[in-house]
Short mmCIF file of C-alpha atoms in Angstrom, two decimals:
data_model
loop_
_atom_site.label_atom_id
_atom_site.label_comp_id
_atom_site.label_asym_id
_atom_site.label_seq_id
_atom_site.Cartn_x
_atom_site.Cartn_y
_atom_site.Cartn_z
CA MET O 1182 89.01 141.74 145.56
CA ASN O 1183 91.07 143.96 143.37
CA ILE O 1184 94.51 142.23 143.64
CA LEU O 1185 96.31 145.27 142.04
CA ALA O 1186 94.84 147.67 144.55
CA LYS O 1187 95.70 145.36 147.38
CA PHE O 1188 99.31 145.24 146.13
CA LYS O 1189 99.62 148.95 145.93
CA GLU O 1190 98.28 149.36 149.54
CA THR O 1191 100.68 146.70 150.84
CA ALA O 1192 103.59 148.39 149.06
CA VAL O 1193 102.71 151.66 150.54
CA SER O 1194 103.09 150.11 154.01
CA VAL O 1195 106.28 148.29 153.46
CA LEU O 1196 108.33 150.67 151.08
CA PRO O 1197 108.81 153.41 153.78
CA VAL O 1198 110.41 151.11 156.18
CA ILE O 1199 112.73 149.99 153.39
CA LEU O 1200 113.58 153.60 152.65
CA ILE O 1201 114.15 154.57 156.18
CA VAL O 1202 116.68 151.70 156.90
CA LEU O 1203 118.32 152.18 153.69
CA ALA O 1204 118.85 156.06 154.47
CA LEU O 1205 120.32 155.13 157.94
CA GLY O 1206 122.15 152.13 156.83
CA LEU O 1207 123.97 154.29 154.20
CA THR O 1208 124.59 157.20 156.39
CA VAL O 1209 124.72 157.50 160.15
CA ALA O 1210 124.37 153.75 160.94
CA PRO O 1211 126.44 152.12 158.11
CA LEU O 1212 125.48 148.53 157.25
CA GLU O 1213 127.28 146.11 155.01
CA LYS O 1214 126.09 146.50 151.40
CA LEU O 1215 125.29 142.75 151.14
CA PHE O 1216 123.18 143.22 154.25
CA LEU O 1217 121.35 145.93 152.66
CA VAL O 1218 120.71 143.92 149.46
CA ARG O 1219 119.25 141.12 151.52
CA PHE O 1220 117.26 143.66 153.38
CA VAL O 1221 115.77 144.99 150.19
CA ILE O 1222 114.94 141.61 148.63
CA SER O 1223 113.33 140.65 151.82
CA GLY O 1224 111.17 143.74 151.80
CA LEU O 1225 109.97 143.13 148.29
CA LEU O 1226 109.09 139.53 149.39
CA LEU O 1227 107.07 140.91 152.16
CA ILE O 1228 104.97 142.98 149.81
CA PHE O 1229 104.26 140.05 147.39
CA GLY O 1230 103.72 137.50 150.10
CA LEU O 1231 101.12 139.84 152.16
CA THR O 1232 99.28 140.63 148.93
CA LEU O 1233 98.71 137.04 148.18
CA PHE O 1234 97.96 136.02 151.81
CA LEU O 1235 95.27 138.52 152.12
CA LEU O 1236 93.87 137.48 148.79
CA GLY O 1237 93.64 133.85 150.28
CA VAL O 1238 92.12 135.21 153.58
CA ASP O 1239 89.30 136.75 151.76
CA LEU O 1240 88.62 133.75 149.76
CA SER O 1241 88.85 131.09 152.55
CA ILE O 1242 89.56 131.83 156.11
CA GLN O 1243 87.18 134.80 156.59
CA PRO O 1244 84.05 133.24 154.94
CA MET O 1245 84.78 129.78 156.71
CA GLY O 1246 84.96 131.40 160.08
CA GLU O 1247 81.82 133.41 159.67
CA ARG O 1248 79.79 130.39 158.20
CA SER O 1249 81.09 128.06 161.10
CA GLY O 1250 80.10 130.59 163.72
CA ALA O 1251 76.57 131.03 162.36
CA ALA O 1252 76.00 127.29 161.70
CA LEU O 1253 77.15 126.45 165.30
CA THR O 1254 74.85 129.01 166.70
CA ALA O 1255 72.04 127.84 164.53
CA LYS O 1256 72.27 124.34 166.23
CA LYS O 1257 70.83 126.23 169.24
CA SER O 1258 73.02 123.90 171.62
CA LEU O 1259 75.05 126.08 173.87
CA PRO O 1260 77.14 123.35 175.30
CA LEU O 1261 78.01 122.11 171.68
CA LEU O 1262 78.98 125.79 170.89
CA LEU O 1263 81.43 126.20 173.78
CA ILE O 1264 82.88 122.74 173.52
CA THR O 1265 83.57 123.30 169.88
CA ALA O 1266 84.99 126.86 170.78
CA PHE O 1267 87.25 125.34 173.40
CA VAL O 1268 88.62 122.66 171.01
CA ILE O 1269 89.26 125.26 168.11
CA GLY O 1270 91.19 127.57 170.59
CA PHE O 1271 93.24 124.70 171.89
CA ILE O 1272 94.01 123.11 168.74
CA VAL O 1273 95.08 126.18 166.83
CA THR O 1274 97.16 127.43 169.68
CA ALA O 1275 98.94 124.20 170.59
CA ALA O 1276 99.93 123.71 166.86
CA GLU O 1277 101.00 127.44 166.37
CA PRO O 1278 104.70 127.29 165.69
CA ASP O 1279 105.37 130.57 167.56
CA ILE O 1280 104.29 128.95 170.87
CA GLN O 1281 106.77 125.93 170.29
CA VAL O 1282 109.72 128.58 169.86
CA PHE O 1283 108.30 130.53 172.66
CA SER O 1284 108.14 127.63 174.99
CA ASP O 1285 111.68 126.63 174.28
CA GLN O 1286 113.05 130.19 174.99
CA VAL O 1287 111.21 130.48 178.09
CA LYS O 1288 112.60 127.16 179.36
CA GLY O 1289 116.17 128.66 178.41
CA VAL O 1290 115.62 131.45 181.01
CA PHE O 1291 113.77 129.55 183.67
CA SER O 1292 115.01 125.77 183.79
CA PHE O 1293 112.15 124.42 185.91
CA VAL O 1294 109.70 125.26 182.94
CA ASN O 1295 108.37 122.07 181.42
CA LYS O 1296 107.88 122.79 177.86
CA ASN O 1297 104.95 120.62 177.23
CA ILE O 1298 103.08 121.67 180.16
CA PHE O 1299 103.87 125.32 179.47
CA THR O 1300 102.49 124.83 176.03
CA PHE O 1301 99.30 123.20 176.83
CA SER O 1302 98.69 125.70 179.57
CA ILE O 1303 98.68 128.51 176.95
CA ALA O 1304 96.48 126.47 174.77
CA ILE O 1305 94.02 125.72 177.54
CA GLY O 1306 94.00 129.48 178.45
CA VAL O 1307 93.08 130.40 174.89
CA GLY O 1308 90.38 127.86 174.51
CA ILE O 1309 88.77 128.78 177.92
CA PHE O 1310 88.62 132.48 177.05
CA ILE O 1311 87.35 131.89 173.54
CA MET O 1312 84.59 130.01 175.36
CA ILE O 1313 84.09 132.95 177.48
CA GLY O 1314 84.09 135.38 174.62
CA LEU O 1315 81.41 133.40 172.68
CA LEU O 1316 79.28 132.76 175.86
CA ARG O 1317 79.28 136.61 176.33
CA THR O 1318 77.82 137.02 172.81
CA VAL O 1319 75.27 134.34 173.22
CA LEU O 1320 73.98 135.52 176.58
CA LYS O 1321 74.48 139.32 175.38
CA LEU O 1322 76.55 140.27 178.37
CA SER O 1323 78.51 143.52 178.38
CA LEU O 1324 81.74 143.46 176.72
CA LYS O 1325 83.05 146.07 178.94
CA ILE O 1326 82.26 144.35 182.27
CA THR O 1327 83.61 141.19 180.84
CA LEU O 1328 86.96 142.72 180.15
CA LEU O 1329 86.93 144.70 183.33
CA ILE O 1330 86.54 141.50 185.32
CA SER O 1331 88.99 139.49 183.48
CA TYR O 1332 91.72 142.22 183.72
CA ILE O 1333 91.14 142.80 187.48
CA MET O 1334 91.59 139.20 188.00
CA LEU O 1335 94.62 139.13 185.79
CA PHE O 1336 96.46 141.79 187.49
CA ALA O 1337 95.45 140.59 190.88
CA VAL O 1338 97.25 137.21 189.97
CA SER O 1339 100.24 139.08 188.74
CA PHE O 1340 101.15 140.38 192.19
CA PHE O 1341 101.98 136.87 193.30
CA VAL O 1342 104.41 136.30 190.38
CA PRO O 1343 108.02 137.56 190.41
CA ASN O 1344 108.87 140.39 188.15
CA ALA O 1345 111.20 138.29 186.05
CA PHE O 1346 108.01 136.40 184.89
CA ILE O 1347 105.63 139.28 184.35
CA GLY O 1348 107.11 140.17 180.90
CA ILE O 1349 106.89 136.58 179.67
CA ALA O 1350 103.32 136.27 180.73
CA PHE O 1351 102.06 139.50 178.85
CA ASP O 1352 104.32 138.71 176.03
CA SER O 1353 102.63 135.21 175.57
CA GLY O 1354 99.40 137.02 174.37
CA GLY O 1355 101.46 138.13 171.30
CA ALA O 1356 102.70 134.63 170.68
CA THR O 1357 99.46 133.27 170.25
CA THR O 1358 98.13 135.69 167.69
CA GLY O 1359 99.33 134.07 164.46
CA PRO O 1360 98.46 135.29 161.03
CA MET O 1361 96.12 132.32 160.26
CA THR O 1362 94.55 132.06 163.69
CA VAL O 1363 93.64 135.53 164.39
CA PRO O 1364 91.52 136.12 161.08
CA PHE O 1365 89.55 132.80 161.86
CA ILE O 1366 88.86 133.64 165.47
CA MET O 1367 87.58 137.14 164.46
CA SER O 1368 85.47 135.78 161.55
CA LEU O 1369 84.13 133.04 164.09
CA GLY O 1370 82.99 135.75 166.40
CA ILE O 1371 81.29 137.98 163.75
CA GLY O 1372 79.48 134.68 162.54
CA VAL O 1373 78.11 134.00 166.11
CA ALA O 1374 77.32 137.67 166.65
CA ARG O 1375 75.26 138.01 163.54
CA VAL O 1376 72.99 135.09 164.49
CA MET O 1377 72.52 135.92 168.11
CA THR O 1378 72.24 139.70 167.98
CA SER O 1379 70.44 140.42 164.71
CA LYS O 1380 73.73 141.73 163.16
CA ASP O 1381 74.28 144.24 166.07
CA GLU O 1382 77.61 145.55 165.30
CA ASN O 1383 78.42 146.23 168.80
CA SER O 1384 78.82 142.54 169.53
CA SER O 1385 80.77 141.76 166.20
CA PHE O 1386 84.28 142.52 167.95
CA GLY O 1387 86.11 141.72 171.12
CA LEU O 1388 86.51 137.99 170.72
CA THR O 1389 90.33 138.29 169.96
CA GLY O 1390 90.79 140.70 172.70
CA ILE O 1391 89.05 138.39 175.28
CA ALA O 1392 91.05 135.42 173.89
CA SER O 1393 94.32 137.27 174.28
CA ILE O 1394 93.60 137.28 178.06
CA GLY O 1395 93.77 133.49 178.40
CA PRO O 1396 97.50 132.97 177.66
CA VAL O 1397 98.44 135.73 179.90
CA LEU O 1398 96.60 134.42 182.85
CA ALA O 1399 97.53 130.86 182.14
CA VAL O 1400 101.31 131.77 182.30
CA LEU O 1401 100.79 133.70 185.39
CA ILE O 1402 99.12 130.78 187.15
CA TYR O 1403 101.92 128.41 185.79
CA GLY O 1404 104.45 130.73 187.28
CA ILE O 1405 102.76 130.77 190.67
CA ILE O 1406 102.56 127.01 190.63
CA SER O 1407 106.13 126.62 189.49
CA LEU O 1408 107.15 129.01 192.08
CA ASN O 1409 105.87 126.85 194.86
CA SER O 1410 106.98 123.63 193.49
CA SER O 1411 110.61 124.51 192.32
CA SER O 1412 113.61 125.01 194.49
CA GLY O 1413 114.00 128.61 193.40
CA TRP O 1414 113.63 131.09 190.75
CA GLU O 1415 116.27 132.20 188.56
CA THR O 1416 116.95 135.81 189.18
CA ALA O 1417 116.21 138.65 186.72
CA ALA O 1418 119.89 139.13 186.30
CA GLY O 1419 120.29 135.41 185.23
CA ALA O 1420 117.32 135.80 182.76
CA ALA O 1421 119.07 139.07 181.47
CA ALA O 1422 122.38 137.19 181.01
CA TYR O 1423 120.72 134.32 179.14
CA LEU O 1424 119.01 136.91 176.87
CA ALA O 1425 122.20 138.79 176.11
CA GLU O 1426 123.97 135.47 175.22
CA SER O 1427 121.05 134.36 173.01
CA GLY O 1428 120.79 137.82 171.34
CA GLY O 1429 117.39 138.38 173.26
CA GLU O 1430 115.25 136.55 170.77
CA ILE O 1431 112.53 135.72 173.11
CA VAL O 1432 108.84 136.11 172.41
CA GLY O 1433 107.17 137.40 169.49
CA ASP O 1434 104.74 136.35 166.75
CA GLY O 1435 107.44 135.16 164.24
CA VAL O 1436 109.89 132.55 164.52
CA ALA O 1437 112.54 133.96 166.98
CA ALA O 1438 115.27 131.55 165.89
CA GLN O 1439 118.32 133.22 164.18
CA PHE O 1440 118.52 132.48 160.51
CA ALA O 1441 121.40 134.59 159.78
CA ALA O 1442 123.84 131.53 159.16
CA ALA O 1443 121.22 129.33 157.70
CA THR O 1444 121.49 128.23 153.93
CA VAL O 1445 118.53 128.95 151.68
CA SER O 1446 117.49 125.54 151.86
CA SER O 1447 117.38 125.10 155.53
CA LEU O 1448 115.63 128.43 155.74
CA PHE O 1449 112.92 127.11 153.30
CA ARG O 1450 112.53 124.11 155.33
CA GLU O 1451 112.15 125.98 158.50
CA ILE O 1452 109.66 128.46 156.97
CA PHE O 1453 107.73 125.76 154.91
CA HIS O 1454 107.36 123.73 158.25
CA GLU O 1455 106.04 126.84 160.16
CA ALA O 1456 103.54 127.84 157.41
CA LEU O 1457 102.32 124.22 157.22
CA LEU O 1458 101.78 123.84 160.90
CA SER O 1459 99.96 127.27 160.90
CA ILE O 1460 97.43 126.46 158.23
CA LEU O 1461 97.00 122.70 158.80
CA PRO O 1462 94.80 123.02 162.02
CA ILE O 1463 92.48 125.54 160.58
CA PHE O 1464 92.29 123.33 157.18
CA ALA O 1465 91.42 120.33 159.22
CA LEU O 1466 88.67 122.31 160.84
CA PHE O 1467 87.48 123.28 157.67
CA VAL O 1468 87.17 119.72 156.36
CA ILE O 1469 85.42 118.50 159.79
CA PHE O 1470 83.01 121.42 159.54
CA GLN O 1471 82.26 120.86 155.93
CA LEU O 1472 81.42 117.10 156.54
CA TRP O 1473 79.44 117.81 159.64
CA LEU O 1474 78.19 121.20 159.73
CA LEU O 1475 78.44 123.41 156.66
CA LYS O 1476 77.41 121.13 153.50
CA MET O 1477 78.71 123.77 151.03
CA THR O 1478 78.35 123.25 147.42
CA ALA O 1479 81.32 121.92 145.35
CA ARG O 1480 81.97 125.40 143.89
CA GLN O 1481 82.12 127.05 147.34
CA VAL O 1482 84.39 124.30 148.59
CA THR O 1483 86.63 124.82 145.57
CA ARG O 1484 86.84 128.67 146.13
CA ILE O 1485 87.80 127.99 149.83
CA VAL O 1486 90.46 125.46 148.95
CA ILE O 1487 92.04 127.86 146.43
CA GLY O 1488 91.92 130.50 149.19
CA PHE O 1489 93.88 128.27 151.56
CA ILE O 1490 96.51 127.56 148.92
CA TYR O 1491 96.82 131.38 148.26
CA SER O 1492 97.27 131.95 151.94
CA PHE O 1493 99.69 129.28 152.42
CA ALA O 1494 101.98 130.46 149.55
CA GLY O 1495 101.57 134.05 150.52
CA LEU O 1496 102.60 133.19 154.03
CA ILE O 1497 105.68 131.28 152.99
CA ILE O 1498 106.66 134.19 150.76
CA PHE O 1499 105.91 136.65 153.54
CA LEU O 1500 108.01 134.63 156.17
CA HIS O 1501 110.88 134.43 153.91
CA GLY O 1502 111.00 138.18 153.81
CA VAL O 1503 110.85 138.49 157.47
CA HIS O 1504 113.39 136.01 158.25
CA GLY O 1505 115.56 136.21 155.14
CA GLY O 1506 117.11 139.62 156.22
CA PHE O 1507 114.36 141.97 157.42
CA SER O 1508 114.57 141.14 161.10
CA GLN O 1509 118.45 140.87 161.11
CA ALA O 1510 118.60 144.53 159.57
CA GLY O 1511 116.39 145.58 162.50
CA ALA O 1512 118.65 144.07 165.03
CA GLU O 1513 121.97 145.41 163.63
CA LEU O 1514 120.49 148.85 163.05
CA GLY O 1515 119.15 149.08 166.68
CA ARG O 1516 122.54 147.84 167.94
CA ILE O 1517 124.58 150.64 166.27
CA LEU O 1518 122.11 153.33 167.21
CA GLY O 1519 121.83 152.05 170.84
CA GLN O 1520 125.68 151.78 171.09
CA ASN O 1521 126.14 155.40 169.79
CA ALA O 1522 123.24 156.66 172.05
CA MET O 1523 125.13 154.95 175.16
CA ASN O 1524 128.48 156.43 174.18
CA PHE O 1525 127.66 159.93 172.75
CA GLY O 1526 124.10 160.43 174.14
CA GLY O 1527 122.38 163.72 173.20
CA GLY O 1528 121.50 163.52 169.48
CA TRP O 1529 122.09 159.84 169.20
CA TYR O 1530 119.50 159.16 171.81
CA VAL O 1531 116.98 161.35 170.10
CA LEU O 1532 117.77 159.60 166.71
CA LEU O 1533 117.22 156.15 168.20
CA ILE O 1534 113.93 157.09 169.80
CA VAL O 1535 112.45 158.85 166.70
CA THR O 1536 113.61 156.06 164.52
CA GLY O 1537 111.85 153.60 166.74
CA LEU O 1538 108.64 155.83 166.67
CA ILE O 1539 108.60 156.03 163.05
CA LEU O 1540 109.31 152.45 162.25
CA GLY O 1541 106.65 151.27 164.78
CA ALA O 1542 104.03 153.57 163.35
CA ILE O 1543 104.71 152.34 159.67
CA ILE O 1544 105.40 148.73 160.08
CA VAL O 1545 102.18 147.96 162.06
CA CYS O 1546 100.31 148.79 158.98
CA ALA O 1547 101.92 145.87 157.17
CA GLU O 1548 100.75 143.30 159.59
CA PRO O 1549 98.55 140.73 157.83
CA ALA O 1550 95.96 140.53 160.74
CA VAL O 1551 95.78 144.30 160.98
CA TRP O 1552 94.65 144.37 157.32
CA VAL O 1553 91.95 141.62 158.11
CA LEU O 1554 90.66 143.50 161.11
CA SER O 1555 90.62 146.97 159.47
CA GLU O 1556 88.76 145.68 156.40
CA GLN O 1557 86.19 143.78 158.73
CA VAL O 1558 85.69 146.83 160.78
CA GLU O 1559 84.81 149.06 157.66
CA GLN O 1560 82.76 146.24 156.46
CA VAL O 1561 80.67 145.64 159.62
CA SER O 1562 80.34 149.34 160.50
CA GLY O 1563 78.80 149.84 156.94
CA GLY O 1564 81.59 152.23 156.10
CA THR O 1565 81.08 154.67 158.92
CA ILE O 1566 84.51 153.71 160.34
CA LYS O 1567 87.08 154.16 157.77
CA ARG O 1568 90.01 151.74 157.55
CA LYS O 1569 92.48 154.50 157.16
CA MET O 1570 91.29 156.28 160.32
CA LEU O 1571 91.60 153.16 162.30
CA LEU O 1572 95.18 152.46 160.85
CA VAL O 1573 96.28 156.06 161.73
CA PHE O 1574 95.18 155.72 165.46
CA LEU O 1575 96.75 152.19 165.53
CA SER O 1576 100.00 153.48 164.14
CA VAL O 1577 100.20 156.28 166.77
CA GLY O 1578 99.51 153.70 169.51
CA THR O 1579 102.30 151.28 168.23
CA ALA O 1580 104.64 154.02 167.72
CA ILE O 1581 104.29 155.30 171.33
CA ALA O 1582 104.82 151.65 172.63
CA ILE O 1583 107.93 151.27 170.78
CA GLY O 1584 109.20 154.67 171.99
CA ILE O 1585 108.55 153.51 175.58
CA ALA O 1586 110.14 150.10 174.82
CA LEU O 1587 113.30 151.78 173.51
CA TRP O 1588 113.52 154.13 176.43
CA ARG O 1589 113.19 150.98 178.64
CA ALA O 1590 115.63 149.21 176.66
CA VAL O 1591 118.34 151.71 177.11
CA ASN O 1592 117.64 152.97 180.59
CA GLY O 1593 115.64 150.08 182.20
CA PHE O 1594 112.68 150.18 184.49
CA SER O 1595 109.96 147.85 185.78
CA LEU O 1596 107.42 146.65 183.19
CA LYS O 1597 104.81 147.07 185.78
CA THR O 1598 105.21 150.81 186.05
CA VAL O 1599 103.96 151.05 182.57
CA LEU O 1600 101.60 148.16 182.35
CA ILE O 1601 99.41 148.82 185.35
CA PRO O 1602 98.83 152.66 184.72
CA GLY O 1603 98.40 151.74 180.91
CA TYR O 1604 95.66 149.06 181.47
CA ALA O 1605 94.06 151.29 184.12
CA LEU O 1606 93.72 154.09 181.62
CA ALA O 1607 92.28 151.53 179.09
CA MET O 1608 89.69 150.40 181.55
CA LEU O 1609 88.86 153.96 182.54
CA LEU O 1610 88.40 154.96 178.90
CA MET O 1611 85.75 152.03 178.34
CA ILE O 1612 83.41 154.34 180.42
CA PHE O 1613 83.30 157.00 177.78
CA CYS O 1614 84.09 154.81 174.72
CA PRO O 1615 81.27 153.31 172.49
CA THR O 1616 81.19 149.55 173.11
CA MET O 1617 82.05 148.51 169.60
CA PHE O 1618 85.22 150.73 169.57
CA SER O 1619 86.22 148.96 173.05
CA GLY O 1620 85.79 145.62 171.34
CA ILE O 1621 87.90 146.86 168.22
CA ALA O 1622 90.58 148.39 170.52
CA PHE O 1623 91.16 145.10 172.60
CA ASP O 1624 91.15 143.01 169.28
CA SER O 1625 93.79 145.54 167.90
CA GLY O 1626 95.87 144.81 170.94
CA GLY O 1627 96.22 141.10 169.75
CA VAL O 1628 96.54 141.90 165.99
CA ALA O 1629 99.13 144.53 166.44
CA SER O 1630 101.88 142.11 167.57
CA GLY O 1631 102.03 140.06 164.45
CA PRO O 1632 105.00 138.24 162.87
CA LEU O 1633 106.33 141.57 161.25
CA THR O 1634 106.24 143.76 164.34
CA SER O 1635 107.44 140.91 166.58
CA THR O 1636 110.36 140.35 164.60
CA PHE O 1637 111.64 143.49 163.03
CA VAL O 1638 110.76 145.84 165.90
CA LEU O 1639 111.58 143.39 168.49
CA SER O 1640 115.01 142.64 167.01
CA PHE O 1641 115.46 146.59 166.73
CA THR O 1642 114.87 147.01 170.34
CA ILE O 1643 116.85 144.06 171.53
CA GLY O 1644 119.66 145.48 169.25
CA ALA O 1645 119.40 148.73 170.92
CA ALA O 1646 119.39 147.24 174.48
CA ASN O 1647 122.42 145.01 173.72
CA GLY O 1648 124.24 147.96 171.90
CA GLY O 1649 123.33 150.35 174.85
CA SER O 1650 123.21 149.33 178.36
CA GLY O 1651 123.82 145.54 177.70
CA GLU O 1652 120.83 144.72 179.80
CA SER O 1653 117.92 142.83 178.15
CA GLU O 1654 115.19 145.32 179.35
CA SER O 1655 113.72 144.76 175.94
CA PHE O 1656 111.98 141.75 177.45
CA GLY O 1657 108.15 142.92 177.38
CA VAL O 1658 108.23 144.76 174.04
CA ILE O 1659 105.20 142.76 172.71
CA ALA O 1660 103.33 143.41 175.93
CA LEU O 1661 103.74 147.19 175.38
CA VAL O 1662 102.82 146.85 171.64
CA ALA O 1663 99.60 144.94 172.70
CA MET O 1664 98.55 147.47 175.33
CA MET O 1665 98.98 150.82 173.45
CA PRO O 1666 96.13 150.14 170.94
CA LEU O 1667 93.70 149.68 173.69
CA ILE O 1668 94.14 153.16 174.62
CA ALA O 1669 94.52 154.68 171.12
CA ILE O 1670 91.56 153.08 169.58
CA GLN O 1671 89.39 153.92 172.45
CA ILE O 1672 90.37 157.68 172.14
CA MET O 1673 89.49 157.23 168.57
CA GLY O 1674 86.06 156.03 169.54
CA ILE O 1675 85.49 158.86 172.03
CA VAL O 1676 86.50 161.31 169.12
CA PHE O 1677 84.14 159.58 166.76
CA LYS O 1678 81.28 159.75 169.29
CA MET O 1679 81.90 163.64 169.78
CA LYS O 1680 81.75 164.15 166.03
CA GLN O 1681 78.51 162.23 165.63
CA LYS O 1682 76.91 164.07 168.40
CA ARG O 1683 78.21 167.45 166.76
CA THR O 1684 76.80 166.33 163.48
CA GLU O 1685 73.57 165.20 165.02
CA GLY O 1686 73.25 168.63 166.52
CA VAL O 1687 73.73 170.62 163.44
CA VAL O 1688 71.19 168.47 161.58
CA GLN O 1689 68.47 169.14 164.43
CA ASN O 1690 69.25 172.85 164.21
CA VAL O 1691 68.72 172.88 160.44
#
């Protein structure tokens, strides 16, 4: 990998966000100068951290995942493959720091929630659906039918859960997609597909998308069981009151705790602990797989260990940027714009929505897992699907999701009125979309809601809600961010298919 080229690309993704916030913070939405300085420094840390992290992923996590998937499949034991897949899903999810934060915050809204049971429910959900995803690959079942049946089941269950719990359930899918786990799961799926399907590119994607269904369904089922066993549900108004008091920091793929008042040393300890918990489960799996399964040479092992060190260091620097001032600037900027939109309306309302659209479109391109997915898509497709094209459609989808989220944050409406027709459209598009693009689309839904999107954009939307209507309709932002790529990338697939047919027609005529 050319590290200078990687640095340039990550800088191009992050610098526009810095410039937009600076322009607004120095003019129409004035922010304190010290606040802006911290924000700029945090942005530079994001660039350096992301570059180093991606270098580590290329050296360690990606080759390890692909080799593990291929080696497990070569054992020709379906029970072994499925049991190992479940254990992998359970371990990496239960150890994910964001899940621990997420569980604490859900308990803050709904007192009857048992944190440990809630956490293990999500981990079990991920483990089961990784099993289902790999079983689909091994048995060569249709990805589209698997997704369709899973989502029909998911929405059927959602009708038995109070609306106050729907946002939590769908947002839980974002909380499970950590920057370390997503590249490993994607690579594991590609490794299995290459052995089972003679490198059929149609089977290389979709595992992350299927795995993301697991936590949503698990939380919905937990909600139904809790509803029947508890004395009563807290009302949506009660949940909103809690969110308003806590600053709305629920859900997301980054640590949602407030670090504004934290000292540098305490912030470092928090982030070091988060990064360590993110990387340890996968490194432990590497050690086990090396001793039992992979048997790589000393040189290969050294390369992967170095890659893990790069990823760990890069993740620490990246998270320092996210939590050291980046997300706080987003919350304050959203609060000021939301307050002005509520008080003065008109142009301020338009400015709020347009700012959200632009930030959402740009910031998703800086997500670590998005970079990994886009590079894998270009590699697996032999270069026929360009990474830049994928990023453009993903940016448009995320921008629309943030626009809807801001509209909902200020005005307020049921999340179901967007999720049900949105997922119905995604299912309909599968009829016309090439299978590989459907797999990429559902994988994209999981990777788009990464630590950067889920902290900065979520904080911006929460700030707009608290500065505007004062109601926490921002709950469910990550659910919308995870949904829109399903539509956008499949539209991209349909356009790609039409262009291919047009090109083939021209060649035949010649």
